[in-house]
Coordinates of C-alpha atoms in Angstrom, one line a residue:
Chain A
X25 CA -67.0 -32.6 -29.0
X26 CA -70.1 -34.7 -29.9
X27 CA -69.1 -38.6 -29.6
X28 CA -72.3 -39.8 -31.0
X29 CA -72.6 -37.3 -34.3
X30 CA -69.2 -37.9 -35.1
X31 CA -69.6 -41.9 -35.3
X32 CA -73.4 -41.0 -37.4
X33 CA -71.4 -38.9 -39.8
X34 CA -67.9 -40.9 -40.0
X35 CA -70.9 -43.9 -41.1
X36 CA -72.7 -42.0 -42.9
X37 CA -69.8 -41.1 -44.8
X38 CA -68.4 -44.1 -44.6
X39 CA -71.4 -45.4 -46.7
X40 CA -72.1 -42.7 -49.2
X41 CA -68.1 -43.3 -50.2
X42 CA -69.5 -47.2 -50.8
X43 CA -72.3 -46.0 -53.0
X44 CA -70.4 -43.6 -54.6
X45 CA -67.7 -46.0 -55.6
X46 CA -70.3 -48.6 -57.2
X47 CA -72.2 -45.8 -59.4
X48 CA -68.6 -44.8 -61.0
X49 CA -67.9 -46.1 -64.7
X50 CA -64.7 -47.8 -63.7
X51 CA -63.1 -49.0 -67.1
X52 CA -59.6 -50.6 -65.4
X53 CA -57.3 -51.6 -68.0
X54 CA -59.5 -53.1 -70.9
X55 CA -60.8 -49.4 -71.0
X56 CA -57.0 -48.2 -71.7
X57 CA -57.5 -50.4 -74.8
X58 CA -61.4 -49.1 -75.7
X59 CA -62.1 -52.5 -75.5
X60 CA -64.4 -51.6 -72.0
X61 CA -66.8 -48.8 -71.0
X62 CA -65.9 -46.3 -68.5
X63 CA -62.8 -44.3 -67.2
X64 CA -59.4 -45.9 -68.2
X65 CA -58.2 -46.6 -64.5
X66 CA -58.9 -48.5 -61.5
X67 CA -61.7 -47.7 -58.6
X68 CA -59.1 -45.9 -56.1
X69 CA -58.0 -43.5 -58.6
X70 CA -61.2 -42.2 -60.0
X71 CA -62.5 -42.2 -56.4
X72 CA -59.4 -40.9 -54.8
X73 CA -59.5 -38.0 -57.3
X74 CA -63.2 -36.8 -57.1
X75 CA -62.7 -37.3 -52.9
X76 CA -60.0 -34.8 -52.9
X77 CA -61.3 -32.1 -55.1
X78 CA -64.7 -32.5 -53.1
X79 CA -62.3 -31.9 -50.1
X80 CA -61.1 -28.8 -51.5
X81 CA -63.9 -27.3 -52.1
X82 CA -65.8 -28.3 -49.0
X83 CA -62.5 -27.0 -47.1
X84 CA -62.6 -23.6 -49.1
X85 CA -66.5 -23.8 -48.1
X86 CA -65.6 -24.4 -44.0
X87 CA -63.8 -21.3 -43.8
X88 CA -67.0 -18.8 -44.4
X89 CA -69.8 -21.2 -43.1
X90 CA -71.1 -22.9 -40.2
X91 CA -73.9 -25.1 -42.0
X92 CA -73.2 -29.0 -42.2
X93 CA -75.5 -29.0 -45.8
X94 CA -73.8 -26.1 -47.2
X95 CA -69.9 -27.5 -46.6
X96 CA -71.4 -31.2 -48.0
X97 CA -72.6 -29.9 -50.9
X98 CA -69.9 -27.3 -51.9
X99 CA -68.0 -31.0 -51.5
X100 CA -70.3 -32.8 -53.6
X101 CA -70.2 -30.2 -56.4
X102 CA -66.9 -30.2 -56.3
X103 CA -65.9 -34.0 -56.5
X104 CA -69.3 -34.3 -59.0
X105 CA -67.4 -31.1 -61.7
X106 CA -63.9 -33.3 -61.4
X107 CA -65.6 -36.5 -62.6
X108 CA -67.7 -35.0 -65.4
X109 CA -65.1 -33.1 -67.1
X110 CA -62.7 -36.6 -67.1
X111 CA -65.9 -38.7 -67.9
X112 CA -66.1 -35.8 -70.9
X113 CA -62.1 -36.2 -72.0
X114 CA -62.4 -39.7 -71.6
X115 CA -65.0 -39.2 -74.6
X116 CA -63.7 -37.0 -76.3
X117 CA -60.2 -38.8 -76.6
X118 CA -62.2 -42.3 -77.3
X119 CA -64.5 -40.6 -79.8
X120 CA -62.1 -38.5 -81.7
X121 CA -58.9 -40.2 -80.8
X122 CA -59.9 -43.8 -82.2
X123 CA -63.1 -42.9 -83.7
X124 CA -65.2 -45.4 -82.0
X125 CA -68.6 -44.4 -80.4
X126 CA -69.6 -44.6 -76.6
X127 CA -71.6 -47.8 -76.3
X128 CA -72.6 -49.6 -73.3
X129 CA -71.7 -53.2 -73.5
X130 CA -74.1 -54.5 -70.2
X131 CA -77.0 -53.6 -71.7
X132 CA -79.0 -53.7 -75.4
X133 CA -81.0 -50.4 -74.5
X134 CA -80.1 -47.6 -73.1
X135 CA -82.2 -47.5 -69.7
X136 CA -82.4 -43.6 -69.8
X137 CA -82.8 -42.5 -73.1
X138 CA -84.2 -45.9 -74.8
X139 CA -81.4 -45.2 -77.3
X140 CA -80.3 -49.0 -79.0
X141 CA -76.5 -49.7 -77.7
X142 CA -75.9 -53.2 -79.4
X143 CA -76.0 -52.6 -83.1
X144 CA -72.7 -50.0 -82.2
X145 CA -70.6 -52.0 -80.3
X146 CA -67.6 -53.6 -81.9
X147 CA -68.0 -57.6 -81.9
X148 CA -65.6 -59.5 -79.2
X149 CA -65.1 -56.1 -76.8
X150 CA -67.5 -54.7 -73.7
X151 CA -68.5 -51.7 -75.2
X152 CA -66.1 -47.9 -75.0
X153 CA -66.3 -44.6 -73.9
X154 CA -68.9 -43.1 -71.7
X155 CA -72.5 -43.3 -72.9
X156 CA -75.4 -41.5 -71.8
X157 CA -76.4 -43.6 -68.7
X158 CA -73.2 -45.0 -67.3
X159 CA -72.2 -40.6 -67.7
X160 CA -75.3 -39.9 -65.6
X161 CA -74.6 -43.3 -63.3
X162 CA -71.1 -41.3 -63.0
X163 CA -72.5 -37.7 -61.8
X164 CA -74.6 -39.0 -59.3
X165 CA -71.3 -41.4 -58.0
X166 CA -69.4 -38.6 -58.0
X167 CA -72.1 -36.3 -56.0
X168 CA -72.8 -38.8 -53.6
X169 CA -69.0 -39.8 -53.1
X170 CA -68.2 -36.4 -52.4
X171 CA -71.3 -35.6 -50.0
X172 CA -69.7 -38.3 -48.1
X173 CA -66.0 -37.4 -48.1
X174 CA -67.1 -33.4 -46.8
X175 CA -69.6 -35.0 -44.4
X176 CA -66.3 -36.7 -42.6
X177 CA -64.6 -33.3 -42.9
X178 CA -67.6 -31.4 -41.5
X179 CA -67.5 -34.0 -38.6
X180 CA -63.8 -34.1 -37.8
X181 CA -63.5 -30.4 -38.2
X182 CA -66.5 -29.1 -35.9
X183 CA -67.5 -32.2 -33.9
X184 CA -63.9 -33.2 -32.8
X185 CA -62.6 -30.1 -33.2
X186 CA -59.5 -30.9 -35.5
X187 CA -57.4 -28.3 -37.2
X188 CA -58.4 -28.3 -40.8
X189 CA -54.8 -29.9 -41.8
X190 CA -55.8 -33.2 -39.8
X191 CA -59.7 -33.3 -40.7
X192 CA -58.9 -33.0 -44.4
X193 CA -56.2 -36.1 -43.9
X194 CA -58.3 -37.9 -41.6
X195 CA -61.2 -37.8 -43.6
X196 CA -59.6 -38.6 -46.6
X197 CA -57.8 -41.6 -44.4
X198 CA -61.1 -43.3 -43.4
X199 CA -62.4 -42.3 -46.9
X200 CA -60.0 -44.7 -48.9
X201 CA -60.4 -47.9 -47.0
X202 CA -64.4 -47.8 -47.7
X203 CA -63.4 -47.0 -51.2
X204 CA -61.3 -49.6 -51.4
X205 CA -63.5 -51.9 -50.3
X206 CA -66.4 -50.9 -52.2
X207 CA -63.8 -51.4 -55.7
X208 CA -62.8 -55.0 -54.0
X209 CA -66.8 -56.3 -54.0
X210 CA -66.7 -55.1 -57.6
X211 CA -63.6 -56.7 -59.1
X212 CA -62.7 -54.7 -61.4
X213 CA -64.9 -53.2 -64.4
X214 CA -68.3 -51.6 -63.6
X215 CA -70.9 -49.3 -65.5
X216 CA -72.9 -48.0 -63.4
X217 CA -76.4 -49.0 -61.8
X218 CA -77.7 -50.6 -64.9
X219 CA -74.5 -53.1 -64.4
X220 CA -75.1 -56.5 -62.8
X221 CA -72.6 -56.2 -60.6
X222 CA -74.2 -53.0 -59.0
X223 CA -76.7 -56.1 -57.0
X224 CA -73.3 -56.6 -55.2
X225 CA -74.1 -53.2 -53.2
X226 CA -74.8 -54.8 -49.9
X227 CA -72.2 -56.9 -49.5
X228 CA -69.9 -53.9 -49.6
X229 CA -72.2 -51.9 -47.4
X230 CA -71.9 -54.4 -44.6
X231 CA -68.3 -54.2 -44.5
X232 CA -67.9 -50.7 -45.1
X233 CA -70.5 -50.4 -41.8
X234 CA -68.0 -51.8 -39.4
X235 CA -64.8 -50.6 -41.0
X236 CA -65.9 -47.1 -40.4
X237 CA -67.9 -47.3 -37.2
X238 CA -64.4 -48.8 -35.9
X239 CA -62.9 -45.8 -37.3
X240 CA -65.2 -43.2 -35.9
X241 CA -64.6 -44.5 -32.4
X242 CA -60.8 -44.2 -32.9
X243 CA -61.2 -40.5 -33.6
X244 CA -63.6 -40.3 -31.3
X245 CA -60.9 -41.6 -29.0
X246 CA -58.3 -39.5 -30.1
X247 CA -60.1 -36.1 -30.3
X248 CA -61.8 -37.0 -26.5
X249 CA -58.0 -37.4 -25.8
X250 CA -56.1 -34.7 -27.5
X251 CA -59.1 -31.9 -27.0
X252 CA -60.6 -33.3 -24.3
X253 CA -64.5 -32.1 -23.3
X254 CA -67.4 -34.1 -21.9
X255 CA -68.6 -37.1 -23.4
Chain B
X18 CA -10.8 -78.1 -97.8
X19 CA -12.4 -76.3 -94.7
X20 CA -14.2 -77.9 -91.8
X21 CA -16.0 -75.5 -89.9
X22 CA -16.2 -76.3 -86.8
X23 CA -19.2 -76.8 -85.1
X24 CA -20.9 -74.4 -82.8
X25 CA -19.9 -74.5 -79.1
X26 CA -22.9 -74.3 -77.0
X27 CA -21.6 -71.9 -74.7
X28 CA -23.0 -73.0 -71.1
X29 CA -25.1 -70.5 -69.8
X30 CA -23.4 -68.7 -67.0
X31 CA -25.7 -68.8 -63.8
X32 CA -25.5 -65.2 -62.3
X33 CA -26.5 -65.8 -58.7
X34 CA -27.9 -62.5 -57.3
X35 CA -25.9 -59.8 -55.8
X36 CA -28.1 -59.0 -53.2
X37 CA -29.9 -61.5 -50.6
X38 CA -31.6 -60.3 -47.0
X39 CA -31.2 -64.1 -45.2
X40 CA -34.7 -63.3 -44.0
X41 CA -38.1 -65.2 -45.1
X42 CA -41.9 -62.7 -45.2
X43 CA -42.1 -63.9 -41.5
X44 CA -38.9 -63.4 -40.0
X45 CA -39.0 -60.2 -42.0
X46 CA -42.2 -59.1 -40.5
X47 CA -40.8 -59.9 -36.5
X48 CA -37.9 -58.5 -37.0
X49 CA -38.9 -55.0 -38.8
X50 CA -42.3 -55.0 -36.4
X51 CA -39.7 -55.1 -33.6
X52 CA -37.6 -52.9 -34.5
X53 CA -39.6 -50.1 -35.6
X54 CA -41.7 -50.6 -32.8
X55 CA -38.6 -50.0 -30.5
X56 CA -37.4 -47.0 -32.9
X57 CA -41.0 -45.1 -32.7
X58 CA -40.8 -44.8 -28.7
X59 CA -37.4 -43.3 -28.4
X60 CA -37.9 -40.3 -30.6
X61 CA -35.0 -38.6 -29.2
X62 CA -32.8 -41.1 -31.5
X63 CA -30.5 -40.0 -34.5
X64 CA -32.8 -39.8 -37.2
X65 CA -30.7 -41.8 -39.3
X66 CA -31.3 -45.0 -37.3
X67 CA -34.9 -43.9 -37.3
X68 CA -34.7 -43.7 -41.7
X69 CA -33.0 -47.4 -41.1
X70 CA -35.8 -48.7 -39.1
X71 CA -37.9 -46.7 -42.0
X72 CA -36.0 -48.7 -44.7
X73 CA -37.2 -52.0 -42.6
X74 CA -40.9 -50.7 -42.2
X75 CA -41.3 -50.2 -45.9
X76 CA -39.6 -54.0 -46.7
X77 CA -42.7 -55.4 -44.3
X78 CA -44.9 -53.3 -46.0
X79 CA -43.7 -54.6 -49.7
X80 CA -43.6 -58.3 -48.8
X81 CA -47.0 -57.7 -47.3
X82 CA -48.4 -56.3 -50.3
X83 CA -47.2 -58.5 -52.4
X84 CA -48.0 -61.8 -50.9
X85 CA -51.6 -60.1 -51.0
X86 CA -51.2 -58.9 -54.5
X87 CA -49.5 -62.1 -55.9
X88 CA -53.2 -63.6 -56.4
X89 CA -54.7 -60.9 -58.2
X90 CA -57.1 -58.3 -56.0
X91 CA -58.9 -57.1 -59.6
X92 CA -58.7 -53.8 -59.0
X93 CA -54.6 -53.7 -59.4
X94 CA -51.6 -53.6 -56.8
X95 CA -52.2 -49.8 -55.8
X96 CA -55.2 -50.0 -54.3
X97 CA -53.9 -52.4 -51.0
X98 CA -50.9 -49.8 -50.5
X99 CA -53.5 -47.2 -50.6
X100 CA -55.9 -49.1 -48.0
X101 CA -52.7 -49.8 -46.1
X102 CA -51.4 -45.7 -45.9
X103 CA -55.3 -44.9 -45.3
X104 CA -55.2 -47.4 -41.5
X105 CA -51.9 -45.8 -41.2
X106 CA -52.9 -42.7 -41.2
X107 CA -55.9 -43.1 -38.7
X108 CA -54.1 -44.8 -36.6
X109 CA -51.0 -42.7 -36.1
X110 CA -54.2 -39.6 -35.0
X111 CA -55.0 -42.5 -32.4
X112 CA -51.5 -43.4 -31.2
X113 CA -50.5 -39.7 -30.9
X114 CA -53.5 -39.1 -29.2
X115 CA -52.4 -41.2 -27.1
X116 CA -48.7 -40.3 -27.1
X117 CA -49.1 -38.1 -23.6
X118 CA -49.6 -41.4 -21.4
X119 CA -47.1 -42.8 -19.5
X120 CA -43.7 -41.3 -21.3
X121 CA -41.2 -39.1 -21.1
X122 CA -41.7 -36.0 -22.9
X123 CA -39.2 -35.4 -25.7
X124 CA -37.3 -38.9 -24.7
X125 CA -39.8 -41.8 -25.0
X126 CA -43.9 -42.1 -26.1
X127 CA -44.6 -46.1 -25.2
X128 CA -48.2 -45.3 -25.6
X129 CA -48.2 -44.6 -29.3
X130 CA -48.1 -48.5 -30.0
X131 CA -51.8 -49.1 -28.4
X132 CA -52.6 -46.9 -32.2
X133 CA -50.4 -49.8 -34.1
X134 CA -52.1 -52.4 -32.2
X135 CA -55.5 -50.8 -32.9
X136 CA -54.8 -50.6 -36.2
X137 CA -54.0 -54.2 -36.7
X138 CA -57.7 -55.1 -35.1
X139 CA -59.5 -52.9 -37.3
X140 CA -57.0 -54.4 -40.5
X141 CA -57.7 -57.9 -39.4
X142 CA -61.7 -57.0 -39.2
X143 CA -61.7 -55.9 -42.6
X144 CA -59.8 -58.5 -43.9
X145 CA -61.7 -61.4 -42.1
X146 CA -65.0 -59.4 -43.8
X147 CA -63.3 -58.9 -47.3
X148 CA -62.2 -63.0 -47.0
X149 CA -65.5 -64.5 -45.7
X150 CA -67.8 -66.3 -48.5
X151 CA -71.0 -64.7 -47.0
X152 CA -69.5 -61.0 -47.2
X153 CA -67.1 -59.9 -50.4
X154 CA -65.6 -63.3 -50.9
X155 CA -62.3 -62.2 -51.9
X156 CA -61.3 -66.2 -51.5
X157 CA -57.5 -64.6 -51.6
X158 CA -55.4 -67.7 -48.6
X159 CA -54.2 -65.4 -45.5
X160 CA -55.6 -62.1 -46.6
X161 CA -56.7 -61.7 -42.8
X162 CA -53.0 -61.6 -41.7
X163 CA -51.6 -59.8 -44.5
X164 CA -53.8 -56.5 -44.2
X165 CA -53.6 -57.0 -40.4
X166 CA -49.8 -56.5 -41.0
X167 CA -50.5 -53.7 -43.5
X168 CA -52.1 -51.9 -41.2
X169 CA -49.8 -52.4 -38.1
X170 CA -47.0 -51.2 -41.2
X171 CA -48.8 -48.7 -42.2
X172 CA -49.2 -46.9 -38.6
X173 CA -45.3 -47.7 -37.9
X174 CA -44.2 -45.9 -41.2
X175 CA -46.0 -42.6 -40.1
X176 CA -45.7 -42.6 -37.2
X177 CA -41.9 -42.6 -38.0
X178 CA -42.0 -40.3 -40.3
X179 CA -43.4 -38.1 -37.7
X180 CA -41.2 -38.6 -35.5
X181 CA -38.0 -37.5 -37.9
X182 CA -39.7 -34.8 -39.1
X183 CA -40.8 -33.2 -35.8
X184 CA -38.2 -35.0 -33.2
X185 CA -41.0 -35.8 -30.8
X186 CA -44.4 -37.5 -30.2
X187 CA -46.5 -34.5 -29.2
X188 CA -49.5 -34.5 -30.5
X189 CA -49.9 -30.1 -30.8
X190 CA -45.9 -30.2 -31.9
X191 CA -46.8 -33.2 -34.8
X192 CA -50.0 -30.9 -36.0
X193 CA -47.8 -27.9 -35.9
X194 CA -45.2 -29.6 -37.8
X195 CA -46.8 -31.7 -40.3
X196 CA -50.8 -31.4 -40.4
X197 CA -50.4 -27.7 -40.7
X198 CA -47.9 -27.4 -42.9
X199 CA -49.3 -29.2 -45.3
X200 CA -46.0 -32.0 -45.0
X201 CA -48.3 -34.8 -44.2
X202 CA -49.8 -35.2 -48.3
X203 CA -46.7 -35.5 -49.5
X204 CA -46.2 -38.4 -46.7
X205 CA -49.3 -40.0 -47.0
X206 CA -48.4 -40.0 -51.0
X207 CA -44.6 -41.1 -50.7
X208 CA -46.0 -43.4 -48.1
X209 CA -48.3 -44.8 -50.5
X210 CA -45.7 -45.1 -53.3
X211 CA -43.3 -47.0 -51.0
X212 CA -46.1 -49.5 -50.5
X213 CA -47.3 -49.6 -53.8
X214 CA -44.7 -49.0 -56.6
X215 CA -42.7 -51.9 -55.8
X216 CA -44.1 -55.0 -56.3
X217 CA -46.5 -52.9 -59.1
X218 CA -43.7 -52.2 -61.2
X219 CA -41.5 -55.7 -60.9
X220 CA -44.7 -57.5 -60.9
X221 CA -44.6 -60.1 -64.2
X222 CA -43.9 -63.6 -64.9
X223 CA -40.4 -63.3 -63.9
X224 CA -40.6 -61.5 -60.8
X225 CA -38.4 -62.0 -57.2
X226 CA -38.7 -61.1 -54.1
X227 CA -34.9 -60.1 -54.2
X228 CA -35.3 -57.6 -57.1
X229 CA -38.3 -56.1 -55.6
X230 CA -37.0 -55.8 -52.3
X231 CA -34.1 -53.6 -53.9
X232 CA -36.6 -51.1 -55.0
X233 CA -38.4 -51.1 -52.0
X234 CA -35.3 -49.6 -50.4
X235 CA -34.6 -47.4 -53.0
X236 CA -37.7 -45.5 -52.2
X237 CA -37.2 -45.8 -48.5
X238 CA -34.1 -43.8 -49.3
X239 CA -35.6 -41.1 -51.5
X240 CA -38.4 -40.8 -49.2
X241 CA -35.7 -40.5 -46.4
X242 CA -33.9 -37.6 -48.3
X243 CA -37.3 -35.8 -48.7
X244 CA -37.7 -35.9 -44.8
X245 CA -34.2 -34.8 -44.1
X246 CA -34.8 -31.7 -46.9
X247 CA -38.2 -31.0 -44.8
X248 CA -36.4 -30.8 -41.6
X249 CA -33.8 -28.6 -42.8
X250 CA -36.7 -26.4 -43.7
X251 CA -38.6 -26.6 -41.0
X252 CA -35.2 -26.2 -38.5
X253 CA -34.5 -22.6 -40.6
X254 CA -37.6 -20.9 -40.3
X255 CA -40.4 -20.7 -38.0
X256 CA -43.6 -21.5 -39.3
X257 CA -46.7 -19.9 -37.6
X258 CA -49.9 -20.6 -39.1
X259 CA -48.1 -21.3 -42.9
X260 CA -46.7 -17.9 -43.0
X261 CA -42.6 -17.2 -42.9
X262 CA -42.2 -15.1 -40.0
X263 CA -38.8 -15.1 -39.4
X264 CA -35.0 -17.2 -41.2
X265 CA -32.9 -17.6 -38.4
X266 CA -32.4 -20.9 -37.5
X267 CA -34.1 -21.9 -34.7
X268 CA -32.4 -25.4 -33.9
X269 CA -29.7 -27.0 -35.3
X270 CA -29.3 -30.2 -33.8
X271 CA -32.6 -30.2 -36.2
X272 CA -30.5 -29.0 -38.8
X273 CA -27.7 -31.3 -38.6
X274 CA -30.0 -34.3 -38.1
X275 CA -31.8 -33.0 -41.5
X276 CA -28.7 -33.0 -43.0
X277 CA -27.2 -36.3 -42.1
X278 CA -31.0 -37.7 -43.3
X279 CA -30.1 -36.0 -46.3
X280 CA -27.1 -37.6 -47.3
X281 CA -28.2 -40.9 -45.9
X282 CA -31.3 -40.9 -47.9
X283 CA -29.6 -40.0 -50.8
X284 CA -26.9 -42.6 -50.5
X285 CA -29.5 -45.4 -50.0
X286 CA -31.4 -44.5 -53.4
X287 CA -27.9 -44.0 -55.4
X288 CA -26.3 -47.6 -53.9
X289 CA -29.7 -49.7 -54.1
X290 CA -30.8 -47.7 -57.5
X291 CA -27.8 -49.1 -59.3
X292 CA -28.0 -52.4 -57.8
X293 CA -31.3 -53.0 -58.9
X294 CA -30.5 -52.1 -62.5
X295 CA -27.1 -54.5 -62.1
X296 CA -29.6 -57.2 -61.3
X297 CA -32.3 -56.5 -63.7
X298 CA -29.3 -56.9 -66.4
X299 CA -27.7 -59.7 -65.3
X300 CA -31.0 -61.5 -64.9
X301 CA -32.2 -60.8 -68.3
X302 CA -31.0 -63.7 -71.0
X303 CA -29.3 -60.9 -73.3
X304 CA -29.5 -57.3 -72.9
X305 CA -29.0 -55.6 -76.8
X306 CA -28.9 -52.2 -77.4
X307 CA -31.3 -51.0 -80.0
X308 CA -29.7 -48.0 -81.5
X309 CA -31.1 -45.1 -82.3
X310 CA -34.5 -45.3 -84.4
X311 CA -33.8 -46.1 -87.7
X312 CA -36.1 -44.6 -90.8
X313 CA -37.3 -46.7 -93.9
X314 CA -35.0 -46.4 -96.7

């Protein structure tokens, strides 16, 4: 029972699930259409998804190992292999579904590979599918996203001493409200880091600060209850 | 020769609604906050009146969401019942933390409403941040209230559906019960879906609050006979660590309480199921059926 590294990772985590939520190529319902770049579903989804298969895998990672880098990455690969292969559908269903190309519609060049993005984009929509950048914007949203969502877990498991059953909910609990947040400061659609929208960032990181400081001293509270120890 | 007559415009017959709950979105909230509240400290209650004060937990919830929802978040409906079953969650850990203070074991847990009422500080601190210009500008009128009340919802409903499923407060006996058995994903989805899947599926141009309320009760029912099917299995065998050790059945006042839940649940969903579908066709201006699909000749 460690009060202080508990509140560090909860924020931490807190944070990362912020970041992770702006890099993602969130396509909402234009993207259902083709008429949008990204995945065809809202922020909470996408981010929900990859934060629960990072869960798994840092939770199947927590039962051998005692090393706080070790479960956080097992949960960052995990939530960073779930986005990829829907970023990679998603493609494959825009590309050969209703043969359109993915094409960034935020930006002229591609700010990876240099690679021209206007002349391909159908006139009157905001680009399709997943291009190059906004699939690399989505990897490193998905990593980061998941680091942070097994950083909770490693701290409500080991630090207050949870049984794996609550960590994984809790975690996932104070997870989806810093999600949430993050996909509110972005209102709907976003690329990726290229996007304009991604100089929203610290807005969302303020308020995704306090929302899960106040939640690491609630469980905090409740583990200092429940398991008791010194403070 | 033949006059035909003229047409009669037939006066459109005005189908008042079937259903009406005489209670406004404030009223509603008092009274379901109140009642819950009461329901959640006595956990040694039937746990039918506990799926009733369930039923009004979920209708605070809806109205919530969709007073929130009515403006347009950008991100779609589900993402506030989400937020709202993501405080409930945290602060049901607190409450029932907290649960062992001042009560009666097995009869009453006063203590578990400090988590609702921490809850609604850290919803109303989120929503004041998501509302202000200077932070996320959201510019959506009472926002602050609305996910305060989410959150105090959100902690009632789980903590309620606790307390049917395991018959007390405890925190070891609600881990036992529901974190280690895996019980509480299916709640925290059903718990989201009961938020959520209302006003995001009557939402439109045409949508009232009657219609949506219906469904709102509909799924308090089927998430009612889901609890009641989970305490019939938990009251027949005796979990220990996720493996079946033994089927005897170990209580059946936890069996017959299942199985009253059961029905009851059931019931709800079947009664308020076919009222909502009454009221969706007698709203409409003409319901036609289509046939089956017909091929080009």
């Amino acid at each position: 029972m460690e009060p202080i590294l508990i509140i560090l990772w909860v924020v931490v985590g807190g944070l990362l699930a912020s970041l992770g939520a702006h890099l993602l190529p969130v396509g909402g319902a234009p993207a259902a259409m083709g008429t949008a770049t990204g995945i065809a579903t809202g922020t909470v989804q996408i981010m929900l998804g990859a934060a629960m298969t990072g869960l798994f895998t840092a939770a199947s990672a927590a039962t051998f190992t005692d090393s706080l880098l070790l479960v956080a990455l097992s949960g960052a690969i995990g939530a960073t292999v779930m986005i990829c292969v829907v970023m990679l559908m998603a493609n494959i269903l825009y590309t050969f579904g209703c043969g359109i190309v993915p094409v960034s519609g935020r930006v002229d060049v591609d700010p990876l590979t240099k690679e021209p993005q206007a002349p391909y984009k159908t006139p009157q929509t905001d680009g399709h599918g997943v291009p190059n950048c906004v699939y690399v914007s989505g990897m490193l949203g998905g990593f980061v996203g998941g680091f942070g969502g097994a950083l909770m877990y490693f701290a409500l498991l080991n630090y207050a001493d949870f049984t794996a059953g609550t960590a994984a909910i809790g975690s996932l609990s104070i997870f989806v409200p810093n999600a949430i947040i993050a996909a509110y400061n972005i209102r709907g659609t976003i690329e990726g880091f290229h996007d304009p929208k991604f100089k929203r960032l610290p807005f969302a990181m303020v308020t995704s600060l306090v929302v899960s400081l106040l939640c690491g001293i609630l469980v905090v509270i409740a583990s200092y209850l429940t398991v008791g120890g010194t403070m | 020769m033949t006059v035909t007559p003229a047409v009669v415009e037939e006066e459109p017959t005005k189908k008042g609604l079937s259903f009406k709950l005489p209670l406004d979105e404030t009223e509603m909230g008092l009274v379901a906050g109140i009642v819950a509240a009461i329901v959640v400290v006595f956990t040694g209650l039937p746990a039918v009146i506990k799926g009733i004060a369930l039923i009004l937990a979920f209708l605070w919830g809806m109205d919530s969401v969709r007073k929130t929802s009515k403006y347009g978040l950008g991100t779609g409906v589900p993402s506030i019942g989400v937020l709202a079953t993501g405080f409930g969650v945290v602060g049901a850990l607190v409450g029932l933390a907290l649960a062992k203070y001042g009560g009666i074991d097995g009869v009453a847990y006063p203590a578990v409403l400090i988590g609702v009422i921490l809850m609604g500080v850290i919803g109303l601190v989120s929503g004041i941040l998501s509302n202000n210009e200077k932070v996320i500008a959201m510019k959506i009128p009472r926002l602050e209230r609305a996910m305060m009340e989410l959150g105090m919802a959100g902690t009632l409903i789980i903590l309620l559906e606790c307390s049917i499923v395991t018959g007390s407060l405890n925190f070891d006996a609600v881990v036992n019960q529901v974190m280690n058995t895996g019980l509480i994903a299916f709640m925290f989805i059903f718990t989201c879906f009961g938020l959520l899947h209302p006003y995001n599926a009557c939402l439109g141009p045409d949508e009232n609050r009657e219609r949506t309320r219906m469904v709102a009760v509909e799924i308090a029912g089927l998430i009612c006979a889901f609890l009641g099917f989970a305490m019939i299995i938990l009251s027949s065998f005796s979990w220990e660590l996720g493996s079946i050790v033994s089927v005897t059945i170990s209580s059946p006042w936890k069996l017959w309480n299942g199985v009253s839940l059961l029905i009851f649940g059931v019931a709800v969903w079947a009664y308020f199921f076919r009222m909502f579908i009454k009221a969706c066709m007698d709203e409409a201006y003409e319901t036609v059926g289509t046939g089956m699909i017909k091929t080009i000749e």
